[in-house]
Coordinates of N, CA and C in Angstrom, one line a residue:
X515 N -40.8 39.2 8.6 CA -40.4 39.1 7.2 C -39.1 39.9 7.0
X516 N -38.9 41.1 7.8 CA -37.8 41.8 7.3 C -36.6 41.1 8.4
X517 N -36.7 40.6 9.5 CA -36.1 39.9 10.1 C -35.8 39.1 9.2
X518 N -36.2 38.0 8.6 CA -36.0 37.2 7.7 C -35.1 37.6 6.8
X519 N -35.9 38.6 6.2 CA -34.6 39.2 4.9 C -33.4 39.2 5.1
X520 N -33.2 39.8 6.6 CA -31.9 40.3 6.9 C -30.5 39.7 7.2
X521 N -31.6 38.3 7.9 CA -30.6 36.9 8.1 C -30.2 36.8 6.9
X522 N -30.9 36.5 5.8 CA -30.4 36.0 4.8 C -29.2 37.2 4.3
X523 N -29.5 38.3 4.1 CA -28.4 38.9 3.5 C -27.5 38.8 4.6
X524 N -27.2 38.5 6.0 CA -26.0 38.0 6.4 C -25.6 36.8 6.1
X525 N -26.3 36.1 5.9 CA -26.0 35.0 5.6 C -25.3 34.6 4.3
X526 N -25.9 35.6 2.9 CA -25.2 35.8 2.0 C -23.5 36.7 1.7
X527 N -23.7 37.8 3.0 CA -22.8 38.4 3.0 C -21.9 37.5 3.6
X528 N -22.0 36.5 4.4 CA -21.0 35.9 5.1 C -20.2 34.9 4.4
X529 N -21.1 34.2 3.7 CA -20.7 33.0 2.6 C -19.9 33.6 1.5
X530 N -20.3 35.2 0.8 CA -19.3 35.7 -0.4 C -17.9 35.8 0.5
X531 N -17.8 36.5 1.8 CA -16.6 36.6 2.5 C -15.4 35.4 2.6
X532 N -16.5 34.4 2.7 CA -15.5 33.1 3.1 C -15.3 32.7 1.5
X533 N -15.9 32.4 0.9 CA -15.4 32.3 -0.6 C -14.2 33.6 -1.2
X534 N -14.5 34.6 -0.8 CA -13.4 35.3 -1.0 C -12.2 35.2 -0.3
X535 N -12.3 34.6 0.8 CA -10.8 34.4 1.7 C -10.2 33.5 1.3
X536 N -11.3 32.6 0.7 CA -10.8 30.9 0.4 C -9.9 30.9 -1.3
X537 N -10.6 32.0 -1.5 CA -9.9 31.8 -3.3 C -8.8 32.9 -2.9
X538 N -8.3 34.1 -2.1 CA -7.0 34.4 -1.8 C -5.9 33.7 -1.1
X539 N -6.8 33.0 -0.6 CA -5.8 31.7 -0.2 C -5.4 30.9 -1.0
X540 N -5.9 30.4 -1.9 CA -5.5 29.4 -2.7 C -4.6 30.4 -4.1
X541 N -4.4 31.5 -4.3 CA -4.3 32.2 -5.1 C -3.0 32.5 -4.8
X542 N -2.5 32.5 -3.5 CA -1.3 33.0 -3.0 C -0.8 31.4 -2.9
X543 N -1.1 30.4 -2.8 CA -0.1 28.7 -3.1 C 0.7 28.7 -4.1
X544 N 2.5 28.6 -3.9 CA 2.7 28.4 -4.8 C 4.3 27.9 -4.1
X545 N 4.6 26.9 -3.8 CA 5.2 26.1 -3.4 C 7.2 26.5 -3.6
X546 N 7.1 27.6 -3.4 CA 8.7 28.1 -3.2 C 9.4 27.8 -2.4
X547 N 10.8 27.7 -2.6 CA 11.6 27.4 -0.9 C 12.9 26.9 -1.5
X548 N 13.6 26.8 -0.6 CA 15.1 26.8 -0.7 C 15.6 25.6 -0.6
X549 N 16.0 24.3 -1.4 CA 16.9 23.4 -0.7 C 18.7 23.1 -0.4
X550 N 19.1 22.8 0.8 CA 20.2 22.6 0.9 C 21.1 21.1 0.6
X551 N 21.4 20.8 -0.4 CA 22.4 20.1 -0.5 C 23.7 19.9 -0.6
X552 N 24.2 18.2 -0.5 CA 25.5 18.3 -0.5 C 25.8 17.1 -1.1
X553 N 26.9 17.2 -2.2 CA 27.7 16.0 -2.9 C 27.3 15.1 -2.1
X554 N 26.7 14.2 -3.3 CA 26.1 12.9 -2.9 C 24.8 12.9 -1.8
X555 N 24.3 13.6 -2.0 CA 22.7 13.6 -1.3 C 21.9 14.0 -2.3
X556 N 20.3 13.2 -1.8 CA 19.5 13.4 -2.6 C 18.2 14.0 -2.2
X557 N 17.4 14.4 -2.4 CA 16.3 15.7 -1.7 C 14.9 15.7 -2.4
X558 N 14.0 14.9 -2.1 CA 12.8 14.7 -3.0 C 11.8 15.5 -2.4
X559 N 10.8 16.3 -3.0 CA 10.0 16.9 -2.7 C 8.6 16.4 -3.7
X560 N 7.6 16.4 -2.8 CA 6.0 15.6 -3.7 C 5.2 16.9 -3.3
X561 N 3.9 16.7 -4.1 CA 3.0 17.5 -4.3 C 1.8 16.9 -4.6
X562 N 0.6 17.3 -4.4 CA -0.8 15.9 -4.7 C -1.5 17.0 -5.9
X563 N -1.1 16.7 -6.9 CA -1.4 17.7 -8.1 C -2.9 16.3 -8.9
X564 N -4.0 17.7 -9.2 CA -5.2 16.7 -9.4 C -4.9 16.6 -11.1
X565 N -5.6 15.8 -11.3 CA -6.0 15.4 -12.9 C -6.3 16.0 -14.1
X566 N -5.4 16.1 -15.2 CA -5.5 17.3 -16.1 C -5.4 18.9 -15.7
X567 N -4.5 18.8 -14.5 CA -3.9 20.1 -13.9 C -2.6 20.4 -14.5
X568 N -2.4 21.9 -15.0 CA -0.9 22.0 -15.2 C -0.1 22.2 -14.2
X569 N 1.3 21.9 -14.4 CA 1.8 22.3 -13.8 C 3.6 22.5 -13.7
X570 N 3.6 23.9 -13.2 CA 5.1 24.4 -13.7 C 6.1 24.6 -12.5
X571 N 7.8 24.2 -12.8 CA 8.7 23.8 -12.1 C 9.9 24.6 -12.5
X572 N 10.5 25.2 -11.8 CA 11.8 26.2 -12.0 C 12.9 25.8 -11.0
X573 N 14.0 25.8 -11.3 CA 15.1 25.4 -10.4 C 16.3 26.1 -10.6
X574 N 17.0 26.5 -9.4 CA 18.0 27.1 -10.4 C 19.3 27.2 -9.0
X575 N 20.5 26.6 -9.1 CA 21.4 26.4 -8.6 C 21.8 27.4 -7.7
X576 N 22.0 28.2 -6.3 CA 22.6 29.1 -5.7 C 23.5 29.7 -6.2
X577 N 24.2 30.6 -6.9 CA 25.5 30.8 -6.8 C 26.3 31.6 -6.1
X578 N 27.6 30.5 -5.2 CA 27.8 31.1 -4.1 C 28.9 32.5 -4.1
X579 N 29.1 32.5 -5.6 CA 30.4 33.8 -5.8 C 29.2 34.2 -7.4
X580 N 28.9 35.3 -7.6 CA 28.3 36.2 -8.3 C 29.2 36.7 -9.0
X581 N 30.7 37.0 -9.1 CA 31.4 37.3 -9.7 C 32.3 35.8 -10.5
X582 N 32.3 34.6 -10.1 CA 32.8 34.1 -10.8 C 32.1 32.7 -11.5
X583 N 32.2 32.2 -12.0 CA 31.3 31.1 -12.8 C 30.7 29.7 -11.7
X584 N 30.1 29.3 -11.7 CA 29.0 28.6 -11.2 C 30.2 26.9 -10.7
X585 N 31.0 26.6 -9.9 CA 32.0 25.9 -9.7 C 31.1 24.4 -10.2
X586 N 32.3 23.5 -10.6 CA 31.8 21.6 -11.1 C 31.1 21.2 -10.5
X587 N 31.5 21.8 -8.9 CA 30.8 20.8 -8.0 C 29.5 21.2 -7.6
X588 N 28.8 22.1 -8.2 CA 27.5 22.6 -8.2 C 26.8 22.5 -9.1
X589 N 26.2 21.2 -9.3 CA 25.9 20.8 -10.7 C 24.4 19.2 -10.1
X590 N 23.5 19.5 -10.7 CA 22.6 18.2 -9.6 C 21.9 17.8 -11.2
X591 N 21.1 16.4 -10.6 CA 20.2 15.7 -11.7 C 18.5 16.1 -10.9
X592 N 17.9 16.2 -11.7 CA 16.6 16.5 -11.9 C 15.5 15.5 -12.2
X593 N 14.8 14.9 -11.3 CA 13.8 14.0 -12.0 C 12.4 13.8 -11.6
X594 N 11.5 14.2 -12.4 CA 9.8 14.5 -12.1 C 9.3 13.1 -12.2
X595 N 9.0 12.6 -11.4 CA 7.4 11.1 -11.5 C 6.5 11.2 -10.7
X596 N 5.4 10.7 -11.7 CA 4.1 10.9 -11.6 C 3.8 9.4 -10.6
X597 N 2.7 9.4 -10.1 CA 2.5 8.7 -8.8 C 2.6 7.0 -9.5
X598 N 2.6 7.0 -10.5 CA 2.8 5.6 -11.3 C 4.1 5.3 -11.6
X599 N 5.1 6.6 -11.4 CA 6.5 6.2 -11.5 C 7.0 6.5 -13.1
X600 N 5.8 7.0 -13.7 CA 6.4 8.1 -15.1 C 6.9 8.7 -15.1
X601 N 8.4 9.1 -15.9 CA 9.0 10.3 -15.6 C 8.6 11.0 -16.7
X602 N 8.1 12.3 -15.8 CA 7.7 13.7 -16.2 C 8.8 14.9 -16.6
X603 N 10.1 14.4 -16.3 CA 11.2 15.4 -16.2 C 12.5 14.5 -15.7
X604 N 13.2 14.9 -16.9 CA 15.4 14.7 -16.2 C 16.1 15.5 -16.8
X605 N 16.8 15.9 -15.7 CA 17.8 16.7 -16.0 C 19.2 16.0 -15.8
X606 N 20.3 16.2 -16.5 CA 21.5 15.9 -15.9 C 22.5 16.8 -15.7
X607 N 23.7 16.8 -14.6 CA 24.9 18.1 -14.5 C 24.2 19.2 -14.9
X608 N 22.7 19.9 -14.7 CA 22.2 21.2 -14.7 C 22.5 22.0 -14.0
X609 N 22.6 23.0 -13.9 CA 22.7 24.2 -12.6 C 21.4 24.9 -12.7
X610 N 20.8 24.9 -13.6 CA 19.2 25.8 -14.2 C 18.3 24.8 -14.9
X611 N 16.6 24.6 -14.5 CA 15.8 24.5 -15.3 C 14.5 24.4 -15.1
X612 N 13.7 23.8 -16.0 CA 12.1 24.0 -16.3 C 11.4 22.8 -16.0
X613 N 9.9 22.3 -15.8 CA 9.3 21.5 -16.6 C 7.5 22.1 -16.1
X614 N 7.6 21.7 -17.7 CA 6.1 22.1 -17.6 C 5.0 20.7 -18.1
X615 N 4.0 20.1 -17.3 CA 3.1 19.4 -18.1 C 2.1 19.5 -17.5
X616 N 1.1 18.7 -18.0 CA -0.4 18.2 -17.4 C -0.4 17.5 -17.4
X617 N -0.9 17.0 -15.5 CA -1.4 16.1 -15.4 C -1.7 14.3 -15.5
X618 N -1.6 13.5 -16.4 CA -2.2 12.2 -16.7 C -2.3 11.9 -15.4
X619 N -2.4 12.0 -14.6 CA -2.9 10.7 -13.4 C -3.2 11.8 -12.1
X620 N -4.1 11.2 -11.2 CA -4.6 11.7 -9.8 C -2.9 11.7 -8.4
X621 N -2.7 11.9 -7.5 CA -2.0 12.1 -7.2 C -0.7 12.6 -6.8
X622 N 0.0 12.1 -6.3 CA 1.9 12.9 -5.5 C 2.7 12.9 -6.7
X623 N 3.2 13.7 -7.2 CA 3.9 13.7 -7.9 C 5.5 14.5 -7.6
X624 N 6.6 13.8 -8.1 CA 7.9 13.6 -7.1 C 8.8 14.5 -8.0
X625 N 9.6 15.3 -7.2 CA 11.1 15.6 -7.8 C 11.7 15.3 -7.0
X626 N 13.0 15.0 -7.6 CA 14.2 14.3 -6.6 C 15.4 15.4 -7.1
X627 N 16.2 16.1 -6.4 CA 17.5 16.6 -6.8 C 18.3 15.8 -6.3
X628 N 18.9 15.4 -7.0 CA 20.7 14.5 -7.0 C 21.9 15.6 -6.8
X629 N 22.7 15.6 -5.8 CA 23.8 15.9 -6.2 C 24.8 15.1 -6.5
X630 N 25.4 14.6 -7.1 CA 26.5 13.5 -7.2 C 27.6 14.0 -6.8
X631 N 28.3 12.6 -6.6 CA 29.9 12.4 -5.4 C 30.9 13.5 -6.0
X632 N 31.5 14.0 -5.3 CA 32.1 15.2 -5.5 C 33.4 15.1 -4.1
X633 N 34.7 15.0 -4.6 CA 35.9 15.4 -3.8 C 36.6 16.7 -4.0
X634 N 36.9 17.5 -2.9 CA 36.0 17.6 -1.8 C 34.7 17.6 -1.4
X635 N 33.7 17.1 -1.0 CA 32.2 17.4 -1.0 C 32.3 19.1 -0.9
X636 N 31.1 19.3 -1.5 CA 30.6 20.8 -1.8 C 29.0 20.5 -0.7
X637 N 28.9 21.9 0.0 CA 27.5 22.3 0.1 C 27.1 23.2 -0.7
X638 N 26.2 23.2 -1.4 CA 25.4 24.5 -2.0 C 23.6 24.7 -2.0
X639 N 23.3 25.1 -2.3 CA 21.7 25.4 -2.3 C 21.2 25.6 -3.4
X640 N 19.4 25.3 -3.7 CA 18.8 25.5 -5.0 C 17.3 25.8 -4.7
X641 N 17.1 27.1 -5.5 CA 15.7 27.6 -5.5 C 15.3 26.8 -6.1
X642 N 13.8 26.4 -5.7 CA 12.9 25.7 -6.6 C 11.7 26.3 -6.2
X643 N 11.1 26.8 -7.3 CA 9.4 27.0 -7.1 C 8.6 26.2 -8.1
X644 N 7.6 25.6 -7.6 CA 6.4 24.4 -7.8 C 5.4 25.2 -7.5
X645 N 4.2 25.5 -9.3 CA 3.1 25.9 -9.2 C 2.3 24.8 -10.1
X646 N 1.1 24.7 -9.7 CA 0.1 24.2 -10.2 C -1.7 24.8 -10.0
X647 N -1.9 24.0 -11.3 CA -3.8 24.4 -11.4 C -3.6 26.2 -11.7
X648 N -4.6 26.9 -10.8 CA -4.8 28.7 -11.5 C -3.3 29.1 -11.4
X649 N -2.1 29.0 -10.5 CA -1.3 29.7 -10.4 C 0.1 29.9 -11.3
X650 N -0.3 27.6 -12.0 CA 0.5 28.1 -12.8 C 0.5 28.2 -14.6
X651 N -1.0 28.8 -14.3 CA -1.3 29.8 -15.8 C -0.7 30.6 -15.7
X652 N -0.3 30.8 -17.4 CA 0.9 32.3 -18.4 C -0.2 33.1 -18.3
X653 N -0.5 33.9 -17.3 CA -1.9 34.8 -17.4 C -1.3 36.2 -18.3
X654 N -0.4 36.6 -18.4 CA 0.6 37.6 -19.1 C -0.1 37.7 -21.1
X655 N 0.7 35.8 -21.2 CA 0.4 35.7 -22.4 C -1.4 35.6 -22.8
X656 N -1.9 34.7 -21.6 CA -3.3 35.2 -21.9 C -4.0 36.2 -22.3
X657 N -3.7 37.2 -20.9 CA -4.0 38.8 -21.7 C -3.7 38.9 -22.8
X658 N -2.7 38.6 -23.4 CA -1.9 39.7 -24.2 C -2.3 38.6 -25.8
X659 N -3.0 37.4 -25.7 CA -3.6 36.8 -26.5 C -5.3 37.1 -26.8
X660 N -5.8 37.3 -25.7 CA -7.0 37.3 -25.5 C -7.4 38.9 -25.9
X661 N -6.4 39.7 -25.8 CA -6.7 40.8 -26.0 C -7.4 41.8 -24.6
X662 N -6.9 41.3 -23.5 CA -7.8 41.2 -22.3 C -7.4 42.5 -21.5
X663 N -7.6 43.0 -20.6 CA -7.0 43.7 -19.8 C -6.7 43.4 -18.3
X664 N -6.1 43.9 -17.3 CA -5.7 42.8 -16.1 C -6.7 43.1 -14.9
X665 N -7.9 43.7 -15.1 CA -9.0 43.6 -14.5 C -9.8 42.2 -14.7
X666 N -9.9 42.3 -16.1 CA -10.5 40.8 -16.8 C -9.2 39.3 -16.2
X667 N -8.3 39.8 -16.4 CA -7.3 38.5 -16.3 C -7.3 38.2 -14.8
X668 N -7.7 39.5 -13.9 CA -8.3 39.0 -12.3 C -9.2 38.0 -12.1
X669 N -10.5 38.7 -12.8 CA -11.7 38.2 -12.9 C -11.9 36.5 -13.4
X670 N -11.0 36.4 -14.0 CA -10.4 34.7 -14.7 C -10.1 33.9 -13.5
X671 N -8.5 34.8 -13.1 CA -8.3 34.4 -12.3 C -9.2 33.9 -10.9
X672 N -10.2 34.6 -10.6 CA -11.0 34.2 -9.3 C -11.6 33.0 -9.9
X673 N -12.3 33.3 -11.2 CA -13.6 32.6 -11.7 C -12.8 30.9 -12.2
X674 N -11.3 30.7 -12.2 CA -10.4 29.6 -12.2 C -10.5 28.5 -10.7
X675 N -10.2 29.8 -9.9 CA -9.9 29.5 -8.5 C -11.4 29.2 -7.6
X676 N -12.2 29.9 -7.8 CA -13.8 29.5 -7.7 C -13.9 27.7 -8.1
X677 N -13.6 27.7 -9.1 CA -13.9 26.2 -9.9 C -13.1 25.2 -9.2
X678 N -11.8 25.7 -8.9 CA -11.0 24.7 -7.9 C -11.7 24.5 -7.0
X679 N -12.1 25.6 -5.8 CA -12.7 25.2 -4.8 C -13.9 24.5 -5.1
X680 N -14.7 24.7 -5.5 CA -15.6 23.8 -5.5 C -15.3 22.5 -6.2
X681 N -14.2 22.3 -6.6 CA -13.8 20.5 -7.3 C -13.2 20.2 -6.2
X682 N -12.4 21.2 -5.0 CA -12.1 20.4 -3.7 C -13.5 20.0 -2.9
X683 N -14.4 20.9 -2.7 CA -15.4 20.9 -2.0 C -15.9 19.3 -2.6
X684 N -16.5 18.8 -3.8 CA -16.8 17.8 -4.3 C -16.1 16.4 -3.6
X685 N -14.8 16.7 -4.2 CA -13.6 15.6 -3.6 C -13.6 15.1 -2.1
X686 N -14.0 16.5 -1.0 CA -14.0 16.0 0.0 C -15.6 16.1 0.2
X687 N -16.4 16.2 -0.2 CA -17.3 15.6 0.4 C -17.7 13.8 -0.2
X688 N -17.2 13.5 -1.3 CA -17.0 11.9 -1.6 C -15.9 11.2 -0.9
X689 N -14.9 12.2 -0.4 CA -14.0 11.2 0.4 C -14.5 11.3 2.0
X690 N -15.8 11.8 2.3 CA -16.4 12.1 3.8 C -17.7 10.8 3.3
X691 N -17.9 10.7 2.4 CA -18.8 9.4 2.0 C -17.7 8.0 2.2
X692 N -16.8 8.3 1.5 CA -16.3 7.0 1.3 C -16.0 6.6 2.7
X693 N -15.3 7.5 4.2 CA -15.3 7.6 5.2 C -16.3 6.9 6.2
X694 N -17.3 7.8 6.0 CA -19.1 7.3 6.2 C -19.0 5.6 5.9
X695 N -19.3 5.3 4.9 CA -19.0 4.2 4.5 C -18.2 3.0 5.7
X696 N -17.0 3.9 5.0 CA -15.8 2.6 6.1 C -16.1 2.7 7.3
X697 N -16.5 3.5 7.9 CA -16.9 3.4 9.3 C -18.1 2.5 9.9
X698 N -18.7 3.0 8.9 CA -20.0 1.5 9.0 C -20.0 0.4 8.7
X699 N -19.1 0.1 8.2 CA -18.7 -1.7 7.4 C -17.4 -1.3 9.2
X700 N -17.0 -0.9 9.1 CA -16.3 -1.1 10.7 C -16.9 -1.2 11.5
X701 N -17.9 -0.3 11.9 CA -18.8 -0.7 13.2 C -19.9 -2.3 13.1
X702 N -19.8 -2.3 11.8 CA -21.1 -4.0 11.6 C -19.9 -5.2 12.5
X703 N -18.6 -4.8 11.7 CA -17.8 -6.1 11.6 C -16.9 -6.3 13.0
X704 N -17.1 -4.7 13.9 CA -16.8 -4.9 15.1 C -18.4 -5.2 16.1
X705 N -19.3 -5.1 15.8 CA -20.8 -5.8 16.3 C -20.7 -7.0 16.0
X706 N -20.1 -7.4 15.1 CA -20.2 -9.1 14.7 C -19.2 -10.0 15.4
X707 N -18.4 -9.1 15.5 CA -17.0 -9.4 16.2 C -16.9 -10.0 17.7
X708 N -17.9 -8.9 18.1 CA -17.9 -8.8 19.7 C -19.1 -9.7 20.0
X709 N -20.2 -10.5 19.1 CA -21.1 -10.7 19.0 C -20.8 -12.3 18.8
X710 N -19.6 -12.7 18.4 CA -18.9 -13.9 18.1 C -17.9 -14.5 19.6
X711 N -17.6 -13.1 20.2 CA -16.4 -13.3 21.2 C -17.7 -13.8 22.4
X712 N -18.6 -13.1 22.2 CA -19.4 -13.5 23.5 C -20.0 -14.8 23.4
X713 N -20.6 -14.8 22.6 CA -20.9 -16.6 22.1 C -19.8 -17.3 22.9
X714 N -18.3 -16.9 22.1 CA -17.2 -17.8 22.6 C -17.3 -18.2 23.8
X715 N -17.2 -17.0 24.7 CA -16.7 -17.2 26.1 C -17.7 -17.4 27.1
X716 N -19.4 -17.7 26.3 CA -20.5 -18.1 26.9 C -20.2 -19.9 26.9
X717 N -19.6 -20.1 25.6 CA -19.5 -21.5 25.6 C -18.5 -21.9 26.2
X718 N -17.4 -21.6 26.4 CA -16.6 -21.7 27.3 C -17.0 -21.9 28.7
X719 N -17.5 -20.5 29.4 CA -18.0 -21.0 30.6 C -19.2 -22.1 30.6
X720 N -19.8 -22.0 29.7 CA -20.6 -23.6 29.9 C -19.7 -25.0 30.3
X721 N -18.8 -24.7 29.5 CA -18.2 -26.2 29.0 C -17.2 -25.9 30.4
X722 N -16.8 -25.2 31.0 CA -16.3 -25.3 32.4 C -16.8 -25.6 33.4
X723 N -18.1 -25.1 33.0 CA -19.2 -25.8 34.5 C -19.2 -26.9 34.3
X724 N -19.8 -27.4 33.4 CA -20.0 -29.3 33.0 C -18.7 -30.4 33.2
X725 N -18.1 -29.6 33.0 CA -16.4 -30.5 33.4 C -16.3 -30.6 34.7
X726 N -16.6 -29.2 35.5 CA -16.4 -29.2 36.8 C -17.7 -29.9 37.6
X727 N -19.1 -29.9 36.7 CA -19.6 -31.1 37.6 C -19.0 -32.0 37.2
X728 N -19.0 -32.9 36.6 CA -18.8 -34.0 35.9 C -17.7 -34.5 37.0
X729 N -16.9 -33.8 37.2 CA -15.8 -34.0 38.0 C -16.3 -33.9 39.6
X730 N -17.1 -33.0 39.7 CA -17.5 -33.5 41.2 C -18.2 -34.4 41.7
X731 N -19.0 -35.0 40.5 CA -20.1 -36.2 40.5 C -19.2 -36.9 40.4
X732 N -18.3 -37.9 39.8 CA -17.2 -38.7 39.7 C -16.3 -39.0 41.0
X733 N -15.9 -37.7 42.1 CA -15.9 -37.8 43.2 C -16.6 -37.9 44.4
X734 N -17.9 -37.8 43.8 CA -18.9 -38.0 44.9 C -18.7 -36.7 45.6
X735 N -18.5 -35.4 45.0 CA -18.3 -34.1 46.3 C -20.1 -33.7 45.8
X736 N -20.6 -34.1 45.2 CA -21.9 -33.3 44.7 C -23.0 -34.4 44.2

C-alpha cells in the first residue's frame, strides 16, 4: 500500500513537471524575427492562429542612419488575411505599425510585406513581432484594471496557458481520431483493392489456359 502511494505521488509529481515545462514553453512563443527586403520584393509570413484567439502584430522599418530621417526608399505595404482571404490589416508607404484582432476563422493566417519598385533598388530590413492567444494579452492593463498584483497576473497567466494546452491536447487527440479513421477506410479499400487484383489475374490465368488448350486441341498437340 505505501509502495502504491508512492508511485502515485511520482507519478503526480511527474505529470505537474511536464505541465509546468509545457506551459513555459508555450509562454515564451512569440514569433519575433527580422526580415530582409528589397525594392520590389515581397515576404509573406503565416501563422495557424485558433478561433476566437487574439492576436497582436508590430512592425517597424530598420533604420539604417539613426541620425537622419528614415530614406523614400524604405517605405513597404502591409497586408493581414485570414485563411478565407479576409483582409485583417493594410498598410500603405508605412515605415511603422500595428494590428490587433480576433480570430473569425480556424487557421494560417498571412502577412505579406511589399516593398515597391524603387530606383536605385534599396535593401533594408523590418522587425516584426507576431503574438497570439495568452501572449498576446495587455496583462499590464489587466492588472492595473483588475486591481491585481503581478503574482495574480502570473497565476492568470499559467491558468490561460493551462487551458491552451489542454484545447491543443483535445485538437490533437480528434485529429489522431480523424487519422484512426482514414487509415482504416484506407486499409478496407486497399483489402478490397488487392482482393479485386487477385480475382483479376485469377481470371486471367484461367482464360490463358483455355485458349492455350483450345489451341492445342485444334492442333491436335493434346
Amino acid at each position: 500500500m505505501v509502495l502504491l502511494s508512492s508511485r502515485c505521488k511520482i507519478h503526480m509529481t511527474t505529470s505537474r513537471w511536464i505541465i509546468i515545462t509545457m506551459t513555459l514553453m508555450l509562454m515564451r512563443i512569440g514569433e519575433s524575427m527580422r526580415l530582409d527586403l528589397e525594392s520590389g520584393m515581397t515576404k509573406c509570413i503565416s501563422d495557424d492562429i485558433k478561433l476566437n484567439y487574439m492576436t497582436v502584430g508590430t512592425y517597424t522599418v530598420v533604420n539604417p542612419n539613426e541620425a537622419h530621417h528614415l530614406p523614400a526608399s524604405h517605405k513597404i505595404h502591409v497586408t493581414v488575411t485570414s485563411p478565407k482571404g479576409r483582409t485583417q490589416h493594410h498598410a500603405e508607404n508605412v515605415e511603422s505599425g500595428k494590428f490587433v484582432f480576433t480570430a473569425m476563422e480556424d487557421g494560417d493566417y498571412t502577412t505579406c510585406f511589399v516593398a515597391p519598385e524603387f530606383r536605385p533598388p534599396a535593401k533594408f530590413a523590418v522587425d516584426f513581432e507576431w503574438k497570439s492567444g495568452v501572449e498576446a494579452k495587455d496583462w499590464a492593463n489587466i492588472a492595473k484594471r483588475d486591481h491585481i498584483n503581478m503574482l495574480e497576473v502570473e497565476v492568470r497567466k499559467l491558468l490561460d496557458t493551462t487551458e491552451s494546452i489542454h484545447d491543443e491536447m483535445f485538437e490533437l487527440r480528434e485529429r489522431e481520431r480523424e487519422m484512426q479513421e482514414l487509415n482504416r477506410s484506407t486499409n478496407s479499400r486497399m483489402a478490397a483493392l488487392s482482393l479485386i487484383s487477385l480475382v483479376f489475374t485469377l481470371s486471367v490465368a484461367g482464360l490463358q489456359l483455355w485458349h492455350l488448350k483450345s489451341f492445342l486441341e485444334r492442333k491436335k498437340l493434346l
